Short mmCIF file of C-alpha atoms and ligand atoms in Angstrom, two decimals:
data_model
loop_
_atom_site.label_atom_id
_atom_site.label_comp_id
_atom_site.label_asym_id
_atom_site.label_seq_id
_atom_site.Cartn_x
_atom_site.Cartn_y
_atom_site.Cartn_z
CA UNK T 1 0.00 0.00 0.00
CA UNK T 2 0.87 3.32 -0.52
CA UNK T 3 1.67 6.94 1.22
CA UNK T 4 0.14 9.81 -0.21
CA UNK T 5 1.92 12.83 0.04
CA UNK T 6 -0.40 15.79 1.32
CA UNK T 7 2.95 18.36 1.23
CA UNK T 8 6.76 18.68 0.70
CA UNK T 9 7.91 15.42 3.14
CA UNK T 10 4.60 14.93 4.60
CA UNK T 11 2.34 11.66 4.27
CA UNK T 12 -0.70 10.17 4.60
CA UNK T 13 0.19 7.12 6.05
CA UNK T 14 -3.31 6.01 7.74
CA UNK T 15 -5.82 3.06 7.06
CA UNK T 16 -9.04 3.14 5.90
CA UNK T 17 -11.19 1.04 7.30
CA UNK T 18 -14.32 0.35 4.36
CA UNK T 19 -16.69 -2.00 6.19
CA UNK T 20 -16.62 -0.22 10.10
CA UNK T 21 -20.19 -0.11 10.62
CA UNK T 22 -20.58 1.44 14.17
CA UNK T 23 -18.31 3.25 16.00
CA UNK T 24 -19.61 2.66 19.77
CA UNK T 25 -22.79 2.72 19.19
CA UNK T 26 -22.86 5.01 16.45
CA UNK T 27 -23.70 3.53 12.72
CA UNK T 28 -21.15 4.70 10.05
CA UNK T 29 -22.44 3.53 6.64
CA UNK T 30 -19.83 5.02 4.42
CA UNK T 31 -16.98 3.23 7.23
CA UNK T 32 -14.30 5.64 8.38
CA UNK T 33 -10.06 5.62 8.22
CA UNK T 34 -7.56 6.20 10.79
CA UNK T 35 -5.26 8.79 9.58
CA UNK T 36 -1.41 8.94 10.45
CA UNK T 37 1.48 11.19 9.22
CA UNK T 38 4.39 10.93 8.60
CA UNK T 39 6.59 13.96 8.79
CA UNK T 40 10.22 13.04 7.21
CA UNK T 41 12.76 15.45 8.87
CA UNK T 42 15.95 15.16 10.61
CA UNK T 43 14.12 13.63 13.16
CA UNK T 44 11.25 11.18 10.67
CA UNK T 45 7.81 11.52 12.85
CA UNK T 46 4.72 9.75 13.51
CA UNK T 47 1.32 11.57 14.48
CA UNK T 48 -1.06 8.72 15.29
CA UNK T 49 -1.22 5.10 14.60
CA UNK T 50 -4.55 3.46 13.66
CA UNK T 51 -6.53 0.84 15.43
CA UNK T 52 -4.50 -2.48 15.89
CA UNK T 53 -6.00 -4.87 13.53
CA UNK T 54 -5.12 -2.28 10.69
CA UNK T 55 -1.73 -1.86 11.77
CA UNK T 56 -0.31 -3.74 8.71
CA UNK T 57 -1.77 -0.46 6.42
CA UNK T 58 -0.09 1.60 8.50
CA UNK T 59 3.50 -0.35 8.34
CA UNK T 60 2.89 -1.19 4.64
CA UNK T 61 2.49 2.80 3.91
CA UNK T 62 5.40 3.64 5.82
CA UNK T 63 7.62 1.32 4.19
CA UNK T 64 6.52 2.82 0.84
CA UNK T 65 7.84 6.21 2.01
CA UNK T 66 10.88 4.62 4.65
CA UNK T 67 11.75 1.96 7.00
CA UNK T 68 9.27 1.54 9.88
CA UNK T 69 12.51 1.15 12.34
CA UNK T 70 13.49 5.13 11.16
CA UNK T 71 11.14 6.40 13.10
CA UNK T 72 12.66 8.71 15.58
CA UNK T 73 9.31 10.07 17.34
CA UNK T 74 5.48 9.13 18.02
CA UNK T 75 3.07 11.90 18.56
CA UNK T 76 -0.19 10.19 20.36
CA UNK T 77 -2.79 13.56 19.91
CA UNK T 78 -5.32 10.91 21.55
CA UNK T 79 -5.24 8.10 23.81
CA UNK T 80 -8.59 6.31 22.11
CA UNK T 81 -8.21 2.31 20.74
CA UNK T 82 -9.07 4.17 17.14
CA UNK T 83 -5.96 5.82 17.31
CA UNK T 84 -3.79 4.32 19.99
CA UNK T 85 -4.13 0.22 20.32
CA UNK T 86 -1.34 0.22 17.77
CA UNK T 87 0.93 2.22 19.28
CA UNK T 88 2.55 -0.45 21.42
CA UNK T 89 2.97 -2.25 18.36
CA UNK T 90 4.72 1.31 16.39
CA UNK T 91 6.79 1.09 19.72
CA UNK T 92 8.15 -2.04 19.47
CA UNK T 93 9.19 -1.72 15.99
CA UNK T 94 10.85 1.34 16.04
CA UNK T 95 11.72 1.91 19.33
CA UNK T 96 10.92 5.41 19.46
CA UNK T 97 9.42 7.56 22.33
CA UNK T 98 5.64 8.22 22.42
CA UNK T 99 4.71 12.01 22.90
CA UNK T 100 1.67 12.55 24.46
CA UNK T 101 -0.52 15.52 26.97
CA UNK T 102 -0.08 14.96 30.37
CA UNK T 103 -3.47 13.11 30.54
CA UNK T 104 -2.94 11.27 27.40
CA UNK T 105 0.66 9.86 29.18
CA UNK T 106 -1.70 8.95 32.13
CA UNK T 107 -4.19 6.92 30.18
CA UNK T 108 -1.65 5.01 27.30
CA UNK T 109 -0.14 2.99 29.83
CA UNK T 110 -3.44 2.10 31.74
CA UNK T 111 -5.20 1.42 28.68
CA UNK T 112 -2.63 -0.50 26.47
CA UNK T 113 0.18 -1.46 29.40
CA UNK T 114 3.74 -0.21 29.66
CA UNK T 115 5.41 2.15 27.39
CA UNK T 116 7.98 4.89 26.50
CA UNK T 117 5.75 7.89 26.79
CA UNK T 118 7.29 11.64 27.60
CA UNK T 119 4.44 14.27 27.99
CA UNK T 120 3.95 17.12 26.68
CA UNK T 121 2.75 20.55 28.14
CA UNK T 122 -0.03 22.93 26.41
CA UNK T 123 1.59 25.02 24.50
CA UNK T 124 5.34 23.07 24.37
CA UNK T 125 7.08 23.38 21.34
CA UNK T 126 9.47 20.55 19.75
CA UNK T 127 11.57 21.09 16.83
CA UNK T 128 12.29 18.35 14.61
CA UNK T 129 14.76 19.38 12.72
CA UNK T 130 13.52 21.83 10.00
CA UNK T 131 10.18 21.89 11.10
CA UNK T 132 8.78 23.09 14.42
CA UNK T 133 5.25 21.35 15.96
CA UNK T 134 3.88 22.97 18.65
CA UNK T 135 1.08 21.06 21.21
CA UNK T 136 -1.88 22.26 21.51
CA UNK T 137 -4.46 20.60 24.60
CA UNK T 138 -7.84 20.18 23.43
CA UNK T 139 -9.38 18.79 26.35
CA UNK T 140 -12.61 16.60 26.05
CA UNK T 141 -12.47 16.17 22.29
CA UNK T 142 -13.03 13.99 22.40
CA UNK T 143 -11.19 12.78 25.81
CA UNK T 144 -9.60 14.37 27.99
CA UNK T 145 -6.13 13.55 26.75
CA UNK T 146 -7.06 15.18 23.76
CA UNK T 147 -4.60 17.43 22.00
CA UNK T 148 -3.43 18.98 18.51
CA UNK T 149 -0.68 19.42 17.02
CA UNK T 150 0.64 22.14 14.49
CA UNK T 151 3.15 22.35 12.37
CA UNK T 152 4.59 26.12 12.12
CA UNK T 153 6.14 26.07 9.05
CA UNK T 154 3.76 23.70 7.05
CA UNK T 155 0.70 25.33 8.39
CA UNK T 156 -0.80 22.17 9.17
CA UNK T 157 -2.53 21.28 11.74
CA UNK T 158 -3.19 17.63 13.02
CA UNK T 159 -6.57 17.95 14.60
CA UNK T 160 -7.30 14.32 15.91
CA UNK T 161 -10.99 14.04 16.13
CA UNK T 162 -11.80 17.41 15.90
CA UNK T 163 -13.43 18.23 12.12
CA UNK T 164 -13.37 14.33 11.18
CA UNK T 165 -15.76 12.45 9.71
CA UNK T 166 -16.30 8.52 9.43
CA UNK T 167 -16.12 8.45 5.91
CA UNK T 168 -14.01 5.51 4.24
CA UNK T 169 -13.14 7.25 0.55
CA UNK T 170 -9.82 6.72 -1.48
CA UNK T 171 -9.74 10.14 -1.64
CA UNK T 172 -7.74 12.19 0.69
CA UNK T 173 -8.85 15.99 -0.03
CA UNK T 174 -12.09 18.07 0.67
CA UNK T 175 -12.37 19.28 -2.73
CA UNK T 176 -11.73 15.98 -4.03
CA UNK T 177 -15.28 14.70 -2.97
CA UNK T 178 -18.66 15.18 -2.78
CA UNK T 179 -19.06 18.09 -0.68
CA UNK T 180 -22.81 18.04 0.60
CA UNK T 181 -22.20 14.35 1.65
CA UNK T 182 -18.97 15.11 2.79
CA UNK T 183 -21.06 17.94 5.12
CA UNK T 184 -23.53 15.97 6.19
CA UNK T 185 -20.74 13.29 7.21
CA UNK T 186 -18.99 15.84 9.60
CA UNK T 187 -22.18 16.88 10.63
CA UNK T 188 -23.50 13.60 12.15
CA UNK T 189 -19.71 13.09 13.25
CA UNK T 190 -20.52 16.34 15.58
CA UNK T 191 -23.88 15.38 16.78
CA UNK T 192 -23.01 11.88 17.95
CA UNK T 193 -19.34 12.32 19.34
CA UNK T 194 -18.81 16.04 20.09
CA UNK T 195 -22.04 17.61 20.75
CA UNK T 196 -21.74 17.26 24.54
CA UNK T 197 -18.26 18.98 24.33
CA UNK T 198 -19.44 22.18 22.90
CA UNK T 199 -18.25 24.73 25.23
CA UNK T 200 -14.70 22.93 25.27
CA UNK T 201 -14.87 23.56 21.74
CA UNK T 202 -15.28 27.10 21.66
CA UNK T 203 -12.43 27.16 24.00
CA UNK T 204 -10.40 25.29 21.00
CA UNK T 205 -11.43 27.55 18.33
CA UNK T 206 -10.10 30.27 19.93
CA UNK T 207 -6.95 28.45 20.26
CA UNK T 208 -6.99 27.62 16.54
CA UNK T 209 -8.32 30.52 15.71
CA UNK T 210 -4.85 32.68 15.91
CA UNK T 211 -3.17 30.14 13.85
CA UNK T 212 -2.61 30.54 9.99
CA UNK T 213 -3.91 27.20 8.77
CA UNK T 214 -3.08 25.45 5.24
CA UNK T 215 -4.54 22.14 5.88
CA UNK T 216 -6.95 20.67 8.81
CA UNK T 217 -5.44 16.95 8.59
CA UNK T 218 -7.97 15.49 10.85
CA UNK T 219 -7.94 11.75 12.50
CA UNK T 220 -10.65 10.12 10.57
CA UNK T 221 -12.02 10.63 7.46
CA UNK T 222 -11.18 13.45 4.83
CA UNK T 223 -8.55 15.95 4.89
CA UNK T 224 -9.49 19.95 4.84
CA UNK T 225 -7.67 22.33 2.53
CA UNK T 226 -10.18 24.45 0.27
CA UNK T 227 -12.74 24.72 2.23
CA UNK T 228 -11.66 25.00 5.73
CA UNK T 229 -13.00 28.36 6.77
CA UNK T 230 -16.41 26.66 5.95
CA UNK T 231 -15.54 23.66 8.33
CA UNK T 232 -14.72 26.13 11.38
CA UNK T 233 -17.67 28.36 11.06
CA UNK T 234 -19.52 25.35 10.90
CA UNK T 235 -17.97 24.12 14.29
CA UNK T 236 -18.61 27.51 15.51
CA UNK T 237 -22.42 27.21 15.11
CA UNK T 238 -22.76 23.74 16.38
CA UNK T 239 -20.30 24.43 19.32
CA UNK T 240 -22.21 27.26 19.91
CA UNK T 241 -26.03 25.33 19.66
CA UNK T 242 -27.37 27.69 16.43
CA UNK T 243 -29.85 25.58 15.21
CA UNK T 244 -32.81 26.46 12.37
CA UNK T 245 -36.59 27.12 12.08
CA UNK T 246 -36.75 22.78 12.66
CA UNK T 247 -38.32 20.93 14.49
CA UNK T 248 -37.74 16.54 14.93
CA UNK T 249 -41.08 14.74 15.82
CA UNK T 250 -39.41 11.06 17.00
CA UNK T 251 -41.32 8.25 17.85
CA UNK T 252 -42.12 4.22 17.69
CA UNK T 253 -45.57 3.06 18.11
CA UNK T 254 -47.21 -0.66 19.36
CA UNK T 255 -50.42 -0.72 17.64
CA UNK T 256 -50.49 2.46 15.50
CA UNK T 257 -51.70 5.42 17.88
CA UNK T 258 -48.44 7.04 18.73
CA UNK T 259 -47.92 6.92 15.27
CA UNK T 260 -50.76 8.31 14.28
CA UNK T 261 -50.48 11.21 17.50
CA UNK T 262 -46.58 12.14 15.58
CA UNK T 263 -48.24 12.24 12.32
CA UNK T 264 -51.01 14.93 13.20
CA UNK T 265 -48.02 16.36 15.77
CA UNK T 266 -46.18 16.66 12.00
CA UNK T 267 -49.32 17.92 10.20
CA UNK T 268 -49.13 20.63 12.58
CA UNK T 269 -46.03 22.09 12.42
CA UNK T 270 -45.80 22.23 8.63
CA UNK T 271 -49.28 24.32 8.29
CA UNK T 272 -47.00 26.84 10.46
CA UNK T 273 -44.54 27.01 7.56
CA UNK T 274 -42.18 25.23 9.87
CA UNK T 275 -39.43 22.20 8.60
CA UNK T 276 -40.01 19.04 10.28
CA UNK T 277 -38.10 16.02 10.07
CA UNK T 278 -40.21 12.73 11.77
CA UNK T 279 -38.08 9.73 13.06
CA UNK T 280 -40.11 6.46 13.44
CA UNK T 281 -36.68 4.93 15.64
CA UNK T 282 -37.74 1.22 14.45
CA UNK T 283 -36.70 2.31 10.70
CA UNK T 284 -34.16 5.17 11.30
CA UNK T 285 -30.61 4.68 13.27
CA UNK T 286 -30.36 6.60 16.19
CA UNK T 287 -27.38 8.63 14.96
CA UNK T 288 -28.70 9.38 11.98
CA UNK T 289 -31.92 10.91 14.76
CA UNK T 290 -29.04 12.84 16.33
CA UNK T 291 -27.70 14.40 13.01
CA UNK T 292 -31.64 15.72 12.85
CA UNK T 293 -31.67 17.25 16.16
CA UNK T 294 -27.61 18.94 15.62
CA UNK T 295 -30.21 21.56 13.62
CA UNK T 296 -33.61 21.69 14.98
CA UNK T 297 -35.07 23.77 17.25
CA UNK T 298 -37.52 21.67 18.98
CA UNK T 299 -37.20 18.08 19.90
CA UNK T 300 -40.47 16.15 20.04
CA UNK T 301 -41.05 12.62 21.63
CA UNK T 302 -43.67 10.19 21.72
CA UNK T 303 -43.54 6.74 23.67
CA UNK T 304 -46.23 4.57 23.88
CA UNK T 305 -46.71 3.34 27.95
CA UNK T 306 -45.39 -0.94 28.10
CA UNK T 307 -44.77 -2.36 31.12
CA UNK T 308 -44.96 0.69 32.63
CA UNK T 309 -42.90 2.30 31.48
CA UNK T 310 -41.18 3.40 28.15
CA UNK T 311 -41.73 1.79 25.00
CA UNK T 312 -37.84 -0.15 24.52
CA UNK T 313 -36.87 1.34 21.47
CA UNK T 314 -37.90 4.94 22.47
CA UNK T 315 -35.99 4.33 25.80
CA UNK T 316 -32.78 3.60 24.18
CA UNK T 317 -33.03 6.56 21.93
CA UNK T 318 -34.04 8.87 24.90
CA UNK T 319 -31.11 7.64 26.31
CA UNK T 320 -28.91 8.17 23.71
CA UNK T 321 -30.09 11.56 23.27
CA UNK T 322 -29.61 12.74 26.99
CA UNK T 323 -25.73 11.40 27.42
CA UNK T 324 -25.36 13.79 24.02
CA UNK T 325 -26.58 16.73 25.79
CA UNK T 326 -28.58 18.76 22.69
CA UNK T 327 -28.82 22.19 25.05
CA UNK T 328 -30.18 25.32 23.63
CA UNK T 329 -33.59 23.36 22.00
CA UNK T 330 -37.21 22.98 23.35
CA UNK T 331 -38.04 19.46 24.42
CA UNK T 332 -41.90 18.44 24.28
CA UNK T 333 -43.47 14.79 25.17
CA UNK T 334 -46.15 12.98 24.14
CA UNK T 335 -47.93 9.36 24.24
CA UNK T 336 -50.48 6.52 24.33
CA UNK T 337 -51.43 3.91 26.87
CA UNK T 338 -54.26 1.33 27.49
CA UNK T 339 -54.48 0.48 30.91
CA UNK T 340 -52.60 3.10 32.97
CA UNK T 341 -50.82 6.39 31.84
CA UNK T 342 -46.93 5.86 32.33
CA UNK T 343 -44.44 6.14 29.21
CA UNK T 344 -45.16 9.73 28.58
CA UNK T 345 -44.31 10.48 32.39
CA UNK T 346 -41.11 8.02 32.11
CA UNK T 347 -39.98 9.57 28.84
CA UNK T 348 -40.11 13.22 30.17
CA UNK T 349 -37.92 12.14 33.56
CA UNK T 350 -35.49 10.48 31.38
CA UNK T 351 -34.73 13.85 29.55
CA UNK T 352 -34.94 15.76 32.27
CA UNK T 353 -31.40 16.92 32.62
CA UNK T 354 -30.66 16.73 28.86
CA UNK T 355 -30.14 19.67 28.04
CA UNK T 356 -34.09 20.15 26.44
CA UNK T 357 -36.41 22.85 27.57
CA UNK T 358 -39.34 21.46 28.24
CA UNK T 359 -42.49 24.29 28.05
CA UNK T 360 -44.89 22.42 26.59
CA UNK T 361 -47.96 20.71 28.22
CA UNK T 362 -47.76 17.03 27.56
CA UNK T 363 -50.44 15.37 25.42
CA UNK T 364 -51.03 12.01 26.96
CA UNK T 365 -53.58 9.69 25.32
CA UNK T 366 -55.81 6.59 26.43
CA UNK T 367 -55.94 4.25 22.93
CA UNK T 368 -56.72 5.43 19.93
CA UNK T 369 -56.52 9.28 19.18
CA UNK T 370 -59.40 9.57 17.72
CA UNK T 371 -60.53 12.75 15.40
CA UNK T 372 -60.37 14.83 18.46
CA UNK T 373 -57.25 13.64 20.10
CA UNK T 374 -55.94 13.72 16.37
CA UNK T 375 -56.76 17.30 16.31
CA UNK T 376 -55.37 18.07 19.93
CA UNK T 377 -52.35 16.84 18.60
CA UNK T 378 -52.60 18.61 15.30
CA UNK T 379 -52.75 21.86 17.86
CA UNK T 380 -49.69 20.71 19.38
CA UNK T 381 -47.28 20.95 16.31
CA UNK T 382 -48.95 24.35 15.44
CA UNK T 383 -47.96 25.19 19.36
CA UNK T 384 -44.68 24.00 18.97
CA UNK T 385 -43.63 25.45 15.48
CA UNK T 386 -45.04 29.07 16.82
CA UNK T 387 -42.59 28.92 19.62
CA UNK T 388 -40.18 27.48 17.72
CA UNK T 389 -40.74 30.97 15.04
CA UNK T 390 -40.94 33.53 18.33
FE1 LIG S 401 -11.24 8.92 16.95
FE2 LIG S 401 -12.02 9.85 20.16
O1 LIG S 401 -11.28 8.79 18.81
#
């Protein structure tokens, strides 16, 4: 296999990874790649390995460039198994020392058991011979080891998970794909890894902010060259919780009458001129439900009451949805039952400290809506979309 050369003495060196399908818990159609570099200098550098069991793309795309056992330095920007369960591996074969943040030279060890790792401090710069890289912390993007590293002269900067995508392509460039899907890739990448971290990452933009940047070469996915100031005001926006005019009705029914409340709920909000997305979560992947709420304004959800409690598929989206955090939205609940009124109740509790406003009345129905509860419901959207234009 072979390096790709993304500037004078600088590879691609990574693995891509076509057939990944989930990425804990989060489904990744198009697969993803684990990217290293490989900066030849005086002193020859690694950022990154890739995931163990692609190791052999990594040493294969080395060898195309140099000798594996030339390597004078490892940069680990992130202690993660993606990135880092081949490091002991790199290690052994080259024998060089494993740079790392002070947290990231905490968790290597723990997580993949002794090694040669010197940290690094915030800030710390380390000249390799021609070229100067300079550490940057990034802390809680995704972990807390997190960190990026620039290289002054190149003006690259290798930004781990931050702007990555899990996109598998044999294409290495932004303007070398599709760009909408290429969007809409980084897009669900943010709403189902870094949403919760969006604070942190305004904190990180302004560090990246005073740097003069050629080339984003992220971690996974596709590398950013053309259209990188389009990349970081996106990340502004999300970091900062901007969403749209949208609202996401989500929902899974038992015999049809949750379905049928979300569908009137739907009806609703569109005679307001509003967008609405609906999510039955029995046909539509849970990530793919978080990449709808990264933009809406309102998140709507509908349970009906089994066992007590929530329906199962609606309580492993809620969940999901909580431990992402989607602050700065309206939240809103509704529900059928037969026999005793409970899901709605247990749905609402669950999202309580989610991040959702809740300032809606919940609409709570015994069996089948019904023209009128249809039309309650119908109401409801038209509530929801009016707050959602205020
Ligand atoms: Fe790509 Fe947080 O690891």
């Amino acid at each position: 296999m072979e390096a790709v050369k993304i500037a004078e003495d600088i590879y691609w060196v990574g693995a891509i990874d076509w057939n990944a399908r989930t990425f804990h818990g989060y489904a990744t159609p198009r697969g993803t790649s684990y990217n290293s570099y490989l900066i030849i200098d005086e002193k020859i550098t690694l950022i990154d390995a890739v995931k163990a069991p692609f190791i052999n793309q990594l040493v294969s795309r080395i060898r195309s460039v140099i000798d594996p056992k030339d390597i004078d330095i490892i940069i680990s920007n992130h202690s993660e198994n993606d990135h880092s369960s081949g490091l002991q591996i790199m290690q052994q074969m080259t024998g060089a020392p494993i740079y790392a943040s002070r947290k990231g030279s905490e968790h290597l060890p723990l997580n993949f058991g002794p090694m040669n790792v010197v940290k690094v401090a915030d800030g710390e710069e380390m000249s390799i011979g021609k070229r100067t890289l300079k550490f940057i912390e990034t802390p809680m993007l995704h972990w807390p080891d997190s960190m990026m590293t620039y290289c002054k002269e190149d003006r690259i900067l290798f930004s781990m998970d931050g702007f990555g995508q899990h996109f598998a392509s044999s294409r290495r460039f932004d303007d070398e794909v599709d760009a909408p899907t290429l969007f809409d890739e980084a897009a669900k990448y943010y709403a189902n890894i870094l949403m919760p971290f969006g604070s942190q990452y305004q904190s990180a933009l302004e560090k990246v902010k005073g740097l003069d940047i050629k080339m984003l070469a992220t971690a996974h996915g596709i590398i950013w060259r053309t259209m990188i100031g389009e990349i970081l005001a996106r990340y502004s926006a999300w970091s900062n919780h901007e969403t749209k005019k949208k609202v996401v009705v989500i929902y899974d029914t038992m015999w049809g009458s949750t379905e049928m409340m979300a569908q009137s709920i739907v009806e609703g909000v569109a005679s307001e001129g509003v967008d609405v997305q609906l999510c039955k979560v029995s046909t539509m992947d849970r990530s793919q439900i978080m990449r709808e709420i990264l933009d809406a304004k309102a998140v709507v959800l509908g349970t009906p009451t089994m066992n007590m409690g929530i329906f199962p598929t609606m309580a492993d989206t809620a969940w999901y949805i909580k431990g992402l955090k989607p602050k700065n939205r309206y939240g809103a609940v509704f529900g059928s039952y037969g026999w005793a009124s409970a899901g709605t109740k247990a749905l609402k509790e669950v999202l309580v400290n989610s991040g959702l406003e809740f300032v809606f009345e919940d609409i709570d129905i015994r069996f089948n809506p019904m023209e009128e509860g249809r039309k309650r419901c119908f109401e409801f959207g038209r509530t929801i979309a009016k707050k959602v234009m205020s």
